[in-house]
Coordinates of C-alpha atoms in Angstrom, one line a residue:
M1 CA 61.4 65.6 56.5
K2 CA 62.0 61.9 55.5
L3 CA 64.5 59.6 56.9
N4 CA 68.0 59.7 55.0
T5 CA 67.6 55.7 54.2
R6 CA 71.2 55.8 52.8
R7 CA 72.5 57.2 55.7
T8 CA 71.0 54.6 58.0
V9 CA 71.7 51.8 56.0
D10 CA 75.5 52.9 56.1
V11 CA 75.3 52.8 60.0
G12 CA 73.4 49.7 59.8
F13 CA 76.6 47.6 58.3
A14 CA 78.0 47.8 62.0
F15 CA 74.8 45.7 63.4
M16 CA 74.9 43.5 60.1
S17 CA 78.3 42.4 61.1
I18 CA 77.2 41.7 64.7
C19 CA 74.4 39.6 63.7
A20 CA 76.2 37.6 61.4
F21 CA 78.9 36.8 63.9
W22 CA 76.3 35.8 66.4
Q23 CA 74.3 33.6 64.0
I24 CA 77.6 31.5 63.3
Y25 CA 78.6 31.5 66.8
D26 CA 75.2 30.0 68.3
S27 CA 75.4 27.4 65.7
I28 CA 78.7 26.2 65.3
V29 CA 80.2 26.8 68.9
P30 CA 77.8 24.1 70.5
L31 CA 78.9 21.6 67.7
M32 CA 82.5 22.2 68.5
L33 CA 82.0 21.6 72.3
K34 CA 80.0 18.3 71.8
N35 CA 81.9 16.9 68.9
T36 CA 85.5 17.9 69.5
F37 CA 85.8 18.5 73.0
G38 CA 83.4 16.0 74.4
I39 CA 81.7 18.8 76.3
D40 CA 78.1 18.2 77.0
G41 CA 75.3 18.8 79.6
T42 CA 75.3 21.4 81.9
L43 CA 78.7 22.8 81.5
K44 CA 78.1 23.2 77.8
G45 CA 75.1 25.4 79.0
V46 CA 77.2 27.2 81.2
I47 CA 79.8 28.1 78.4
M48 CA 77.0 29.0 75.8
A49 CA 75.4 31.5 78.5
L50 CA 78.9 33.2 79.0
D51 CA 78.2 35.7 76.0
N52 CA 74.7 36.6 77.7
V53 CA 76.6 37.0 81.0
L54 CA 79.1 39.4 79.8
A55 CA 76.2 41.3 77.8
L56 CA 74.2 41.8 80.9
V57 CA 77.2 43.4 82.7
L58 CA 79.3 45.1 80.1
L59 CA 76.9 46.3 77.6
P60 CA 75.5 49.2 79.7
V61 CA 78.9 50.1 81.1
L62 CA 80.7 50.2 77.5
G63 CA 77.6 52.1 76.2
A64 CA 78.0 54.7 79.0
L65 CA 81.8 54.8 78.6
S66 CA 81.2 55.5 74.8
D67 CA 79.1 58.3 75.6
R68 CA 81.7 60.3 77.8
T69 CA 84.3 59.5 74.8
Q70 CA 85.4 62.3 72.7
T71 CA 87.7 61.7 69.6
R72 CA 88.3 63.4 66.4
F73 CA 86.8 60.3 65.0
G74 CA 83.6 60.5 67.1
R75 CA 82.3 58.7 70.3
R76 CA 81.2 55.4 68.7
M77 CA 83.6 54.8 65.9
P78 CA 86.7 54.0 67.9
F79 CA 85.0 51.1 69.8
I80 CA 83.2 49.9 66.6
V81 CA 86.9 49.5 64.8
C82 CA 88.7 48.6 67.4
G83 CA 86.2 45.7 68.9
T84 CA 85.7 44.6 65.0
A85 CA 89.7 44.1 64.7
A86 CA 90.1 42.3 67.9
S87 CA 87.0 40.1 67.4
V88 CA 88.1 39.0 63.9
V89 CA 91.6 38.3 65.4
F90 CA 90.3 36.1 68.1
L91 CA 87.5 34.4 66.1
M92 CA 90.0 32.9 63.8
L93 CA 91.6 31.2 66.6
L94 CA 88.4 29.1 67.3
P95 CA 88.4 27.0 64.1
L96 CA 92.1 26.6 64.8
A97 CA 91.8 25.3 68.2
D98 CA 88.9 22.9 67.1
D99 CA 91.3 21.3 64.4
L100 CA 94.2 21.0 66.9
V101 CA 91.8 19.8 69.6
N102 CA 93.3 22.3 71.8
L103 CA 90.7 23.0 74.7
P104 CA 92.9 25.6 76.2
L105 CA 93.5 27.5 73.1
F106 CA 89.6 27.1 72.4
C107 CA 88.6 28.6 75.9
A108 CA 91.1 31.6 75.7
A109 CA 89.8 32.4 72.1
L110 CA 86.1 32.0 73.3
G111 CA 86.7 34.4 76.2
L112 CA 88.7 36.9 74.2
V113 CA 86.2 36.9 71.2
L114 CA 83.2 37.4 73.6
L115 CA 85.1 40.4 75.3
S116 CA 85.9 41.9 71.9
M117 CA 82.4 41.5 70.6
A118 CA 80.7 43.0 74.0
S119 CA 83.1 45.9 73.7
Y120 CA 81.4 47.5 70.6
R121 CA 77.8 46.2 70.4
S122 CA 76.4 48.9 72.6
P123 CA 78.3 51.8 70.4
A124 CA 77.2 50.3 67.2
V125 CA 73.5 50.3 68.2
A126 CA 74.0 53.8 69.7
L127 CA 75.4 55.3 66.5
M128 CA 72.0 55.2 64.6
P129 CA 70.2 57.5 66.9
D130 CA 73.4 59.9 67.1
V131 CA 73.2 60.5 63.5
T132 CA 69.4 60.3 63.1
P133 CA 67.0 63.3 63.7
K134 CA 65.0 62.3 66.7
P135 CA 61.4 62.2 65.4
L136 CA 62.9 59.8 62.6
R137 CA 64.7 57.4 65.2
S138 CA 61.8 54.6 65.3
K139 CA 62.0 54.3 61.4
G140 CA 65.9 54.5 61.8
N141 CA 65.9 51.5 64.2
A142 CA 63.4 49.6 61.7
V143 CA 66.4 49.8 58.9
I144 CA 69.0 48.6 61.4
N145 CA 67.0 45.7 62.4
L146 CA 66.4 44.8 58.5
M147 CA 70.4 45.0 58.2
G148 CA 70.6 42.8 61.0
T149 CA 68.5 40.3 59.7
I150 CA 70.2 40.2 56.3
G151 CA 73.3 39.5 58.1
G152 CA 71.8 36.6 60.0
I153 CA 70.3 35.1 56.8
A154 CA 73.7 35.5 55.0
A155 CA 75.6 33.7 57.9
L156 CA 73.1 30.8 57.9
L157 CA 73.6 30.5 53.9
S158 CA 77.3 30.6 54.7
I159 CA 76.9 27.6 57.0
N160 CA 74.8 25.8 54.5
F161 CA 77.5 26.0 51.9
L162 CA 80.6 25.7 53.7
V163 CA 79.9 22.8 56.5
P164 CA 80.6 19.7 54.8
D165 CA 78.0 16.6 55.1
S166 CA 80.6 14.1 56.0
G167 CA 83.8 13.5 58.1
K168 CA 85.3 15.9 60.8
P169 CA 84.3 19.5 59.6
D170 CA 86.9 22.0 59.0
Y171 CA 85.1 25.3 60.1
L172 CA 88.1 27.5 59.1
P173 CA 86.5 28.5 55.7
L174 CA 83.3 29.5 57.3
F175 CA 84.9 31.7 59.9
A176 CA 87.3 33.0 57.4
V177 CA 84.2 34.1 55.4
L178 CA 82.6 35.5 58.6
A179 CA 85.8 37.6 59.3
G180 CA 86.0 38.9 55.7
F181 CA 82.3 39.9 55.8
M182 CA 82.9 41.4 59.1
L183 CA 85.8 43.4 57.7
I184 CA 83.7 44.5 54.5
C185 CA 80.8 45.6 56.7
I186 CA 83.1 48.1 58.9
G187 CA 85.3 48.9 55.9
I188 CA 82.0 50.4 54.2
L189 CA 81.1 52.0 57.8
V190 CA 84.5 53.6 57.9
L191 CA 84.7 55.1 54.4
R192 CA 80.8 56.2 54.5
V193 CA 80.3 57.4 58.0
N194 CA 81.8 60.4 59.2
E195 CA 80.5 60.4 62.7
P196 CA 81.1 64.0 64.1
A197 CA 80.0 65.5 60.8
L198 CA 76.7 63.5 60.7
C199 CA 76.1 64.0 64.3
R200 CA 76.2 67.7 63.8
L201 CA 73.7 67.3 60.7
A202 CA 71.5 65.3 62.7
A203 CA 71.1 67.9 65.4
E204 CA 70.7 70.5 62.9
E205 CA 67.7 68.4 61.1
T206 CA 66.2 68.0 64.5
A207 CA 66.2 71.6 65.0
A208 CA 64.8 72.5 61.6
M209 CA 62.2 69.9 62.3
H210 CA 61.0 72.1 65.3
Y211 CA 60.8 69.1 67.4
A212 CA 60.0 69.9 71.0
E213 CA 61.1 67.2 73.7
P214 CA 58.2 66.2 75.8
E215 CA 57.5 67.6 79.1
E216 CA 59.5 64.8 81.4
E217 CA 60.2 66.1 84.5
D218 CA 57.0 66.1 86.2
N219 CA 56.3 62.3 85.0
A220 CA 59.5 61.0 85.6
G221 CA 60.1 58.4 88.6
K222 CA 56.3 58.5 89.6
K223 CA 54.8 55.1 90.5
L224 CA 52.4 53.3 88.2
P225 CA 48.9 52.9 89.4
K226 CA 48.6 49.3 91.1
D227 CA 46.7 47.8 88.0
V228 CA 49.1 49.2 85.6
R229 CA 52.0 48.1 87.5
R230 CA 50.5 44.6 87.7
S231 CA 50.3 44.6 83.8
L232 CA 53.7 45.8 83.4
I233 CA 55.0 42.7 85.7
L234 CA 53.0 40.4 83.6
I235 CA 54.5 41.8 80.2
L236 CA 57.9 41.3 81.7
A237 CA 57.1 37.9 82.8
S238 CA 56.1 37.1 79.3
V239 CA 59.2 38.4 77.9
F240 CA 61.1 36.3 80.2
L241 CA 58.9 33.2 79.2
L242 CA 59.4 33.9 75.8
F243 CA 63.3 34.0 75.8
M244 CA 63.5 30.9 77.9
G245 CA 61.7 29.1 75.4
Y246 CA 63.0 30.6 71.9
N247 CA 66.5 31.0 73.1
A248 CA 66.9 27.2 74.0
V249 CA 66.0 26.2 70.4
S250 CA 68.1 29.0 68.9
T251 CA 71.0 27.8 71.1
W252 CA 70.7 24.0 70.8
F253 CA 68.9 23.6 67.1
S254 CA 72.4 22.7 65.4
T255 CA 73.2 19.9 68.0
Y256 CA 69.4 18.8 67.9
A257 CA 69.2 18.7 64.2
T258 CA 72.3 16.6 63.8
T259 CA 71.6 14.4 66.6
V260 CA 68.0 13.7 66.5
W261 CA 67.0 14.2 62.9
G262 CA 70.3 13.0 61.4
M263 CA 71.0 16.2 59.1
K264 CA 74.3 16.5 57.6
G265 CA 77.1 19.0 57.7
G266 CA 75.6 22.5 57.7
S267 CA 72.0 21.6 56.3
F268 CA 70.7 22.3 59.7
S269 CA 70.8 25.9 59.1
L270 CA 68.0 25.9 56.2
P271 CA 65.0 25.6 58.6
L272 CA 66.7 28.5 60.7
T273 CA 66.8 30.5 57.5
V274 CA 63.4 29.6 56.4
A275 CA 62.2 30.8 59.8
Q276 CA 64.4 34.2 59.5
G277 CA 63.0 34.7 56.1
A278 CA 59.3 34.0 57.2
A279 CA 59.8 36.5 60.2
L280 CA 61.0 39.2 57.8
A281 CA 58.2 38.7 55.7
A282 CA 55.6 38.8 58.3
Y283 CA 56.7 42.2 59.9
V284 CA 54.4 44.1 57.7
P285 CA 51.3 42.1 57.7
V286 CA 51.9 41.7 61.8
G287 CA 51.9 45.4 61.8
A288 CA 48.6 45.7 60.1
L289 CA 47.0 43.0 62.1
S290 CA 48.1 44.6 65.4
S291 CA 46.7 48.1 64.2
R292 CA 43.1 45.8 63.5
I293 CA 43.1 43.7 66.4
G294 CA 45.3 45.3 69.0
R295 CA 48.9 44.3 70.2
K296 CA 48.0 41.9 73.1
H297 CA 45.6 39.6 70.6
T298 CA 48.4 39.7 68.1
I299 CA 51.1 38.4 70.9
L300 CA 48.3 35.9 71.9
C301 CA 47.9 34.8 68.3
G302 CA 51.8 34.4 67.7
A303 CA 52.6 32.9 70.8
A304 CA 49.8 30.1 70.4
V305 CA 51.6 29.3 66.7
L306 CA 54.7 29.3 68.0
A307 CA 53.9 27.0 70.7
L308 CA 52.1 24.5 68.5
C309 CA 54.9 24.6 65.7
F310 CA 57.6 24.0 68.6
G311 CA 55.4 21.0 70.2
S312 CA 54.6 19.6 66.8
C313 CA 58.5 19.1 66.2
L314 CA 58.6 16.6 68.9
F315 CA 56.6 14.0 66.5
F316 CA 59.6 14.0 64.0
T317 CA 62.3 11.6 64.7
A318 CA 64.1 12.4 61.5
F319 CA 64.1 15.2 59.1
S320 CA 61.0 15.7 57.0
P321 CA 60.2 18.7 54.7
V322 CA 57.1 19.5 57.0
I323 CA 59.6 20.7 59.1
Y324 CA 60.2 23.5 56.8
V325 CA 56.3 24.5 57.1
L326 CA 56.5 24.3 61.0
F327 CA 59.4 26.8 60.9
V328 CA 57.7 29.3 58.6
L329 CA 54.9 29.4 60.7
A330 CA 57.4 29.7 63.8
G331 CA 59.2 32.4 62.5
A332 CA 55.9 34.5 61.7
G333 CA 54.9 33.8 65.3
Y334 CA 57.9 35.1 66.6
A335 CA 57.5 38.1 64.5
A336 CA 54.0 38.6 65.9
I337 CA 55.2 38.8 69.2
I338 CA 58.8 40.5 69.2
V339 CA 57.2 43.4 67.2
N340 CA 54.5 44.1 69.7
I341 CA 55.9 43.1 73.2
F342 CA 58.3 45.8 73.7
P343 CA 55.8 48.6 72.4
M344 CA 53.5 47.5 75.3
V345 CA 56.4 48.2 77.7
W346 CA 57.0 51.5 76.5
E347 CA 53.5 52.5 76.4
M348 CA 53.2 52.2 80.0
C349 CA 56.0 54.3 80.8
R350 CA 56.2 58.3 81.5
G351 CA 58.4 60.8 79.8
A352 CA 62.1 60.4 81.2
D353 CA 61.4 56.9 82.5
V354 CA 61.5 55.2 78.7
G355 CA 65.0 54.6 79.3
R356 CA 64.5 52.7 82.8
Y357 CA 61.8 50.7 81.3
T358 CA 63.9 49.9 78.4
G359 CA 66.4 48.5 80.9
Y360 CA 63.3 46.2 82.4
Y361 CA 62.8 44.8 79.1
Y362 CA 66.4 43.8 78.3
T363 CA 67.1 42.7 82.1
M364 CA 64.4 40.0 81.6
S365 CA 65.4 39.2 78.3
M366 CA 69.0 39.0 78.9
S367 CA 68.4 37.1 82.2
A368 CA 66.4 34.4 80.5
Q369 CA 69.0 34.1 77.9
I370 CA 71.6 33.3 80.6
I371 CA 69.4 30.9 82.5
T372 CA 67.7 28.9 79.6
P373 CA 71.1 27.4 78.1
I374 CA 72.1 25.9 81.5
V375 CA 68.7 24.7 82.4
S376 CA 67.6 23.3 79.2
S377 CA 71.0 21.5 78.8
A378 CA 70.8 20.0 82.3
L379 CA 67.4 18.7 81.3
M380 CA 68.4 17.4 78.1
S381 CA 71.6 15.6 79.8
A382 CA 69.2 13.7 82.4
G383 CA 66.5 13.4 80.3
Y384 CA 67.5 10.0 78.7
R385 CA 67.0 8.4 82.0
F386 CA 63.6 9.9 82.5
L387 CA 62.6 8.7 79.0
G388 CA 64.1 5.3 79.7
S389 CA 66.8 5.3 77.4
A390 CA 70.5 4.2 77.6
D391 CA 71.4 6.5 75.1
P392 CA 72.8 10.0 76.7
D393 CA 71.6 11.8 73.3
A394 CA 67.8 10.7 73.6
G395 CA 67.6 13.4 75.9
Y396 CA 67.7 16.1 73.2
A397 CA 64.3 15.0 72.5
L398 CA 63.2 17.1 75.4
L399 CA 64.3 20.4 73.8
F400 CA 61.2 21.3 71.7
P401 CA 58.7 20.3 74.4
Y402 CA 60.8 22.3 76.9
A403 CA 60.4 25.3 74.5
A404 CA 56.8 24.6 73.6
V405 CA 55.9 24.7 77.5
F406 CA 57.7 28.3 78.2
I407 CA 55.9 29.9 75.1
A408 CA 52.7 28.4 76.3
G409 CA 53.5 30.1 79.6
C410 CA 54.2 33.4 77.6
F411 CA 50.7 33.0 76.3
V412 CA 49.0 32.4 79.6
T413 CA 50.7 35.5 81.4
M414 CA 49.8 37.7 78.3
T415 CA 45.8 36.7 78.7
M416 CA 46.1 38.6 82.1
V417 CA 47.6 41.9 80.8
R418 CA 45.2 44.5 80.8
H419 CA 47.2 47.4 79.7
G420 CA 49.9 48.4 77.1
D421 CA 47.7 48.4 74.1
A422 CA 47.3 51.7 71.8
K423 CA 44.4 52.7 69.7
P424 CA 45.0 51.7 66.4
V425 CA 47.3 54.0 64.3
K426 CA 48.0 53.5 60.6
K427 CA 51.7 52.6 60.1
S428 CA 53.7 52.8 57.3
A429 CA 55.4 49.5 56.0
L430 CA 58.9 50.7 57.2
E431 CA 57.9 51.3 60.8
A432 CA 56.2 47.9 60.8
F433 CA 59.8 46.6 60.8
D434 CA 60.6 48.4 64.4
V435 CA 61.5 45.3 66.6
D436 CA 63.8 44.7 69.6
D437 CA 67.7 44.1 68.4

């Protein structure tokens, strides 16, 4: 039996709307904080880390709550529809508060929109495995990630076209387009996905495939051998270091590009668009490469390329077309890491421990995404003194060296990993897209 791609694409519209939101949020909110409300330094980093704090706390809770929910519309759909509706309302208050320079309204809207988004991310991600036969969930996850990447690219293109090059930008049109995009995505989901019926169909399809669950109980909860456990710890450290470096750039790039490189309006979104497009194009060749040289060596190649590209950005004091080349390589390098690092964690776990080991991965990645906006912001705020400059904005020059150091750390810890690779397996092109969301 083949994956029902049309069904999976329909379900993926929820994740597409989520990725579009976060791309615009991470790009525009730092600019609002700095340029409109004069919030910079460590405080700005704390604010930008709030979404990850909420995610770390709420995503497991709300995912479990949706597991226990029973309605005639299904378990996940009520969370997705209500969460999207609330998010659309509250996100429109952000550009309004920015136009009015009303900090209390901005803070209230920010808190409410983050809560609203957190309320349905786990149910939205869980909907795919609910309606997909168990043996086909890997391919289903690949389709979901493709949908998310398309949503992120659409958001970046919207920024480029809708944020003006001069004067104080009015972000209302951009956020209105985002709200409309999210409503259209969820509208398609509601019209095309009957969750209870599809869940029953998926269960029947799984049974028809004679799929047998693995023998889990005898293996669950057992301690790993010492050498394997050491490799697991090193891989999780690599995950932490990767996100410490990469998330710092994704969080502060819009501010960096406008402050250091002098990019105008929404033009800062173009290098990010190029990087995402390169990552998307790289997934298939990366899958082929890892089947030939192994996951570990593919990750090492990706980390080396990513660290070199981030380090090279330091030498550009104004925007240059060469930066597009660096971001193409950076996107491919990131793809090489992210496609392979989670399967290395999964490779070491036993049977019923899959969920627990997945939790380890997300704990490390989300912890890094909480810490790095604060640490990197504090470093850049104090950095101008270290650089001997009287201009507080001079500290932004430390962003890419900061990221490169952490990615280099990821490279170092991965060199010491001895377990988690798999024997070369021939994958389909679609399976090569199966990455962490």
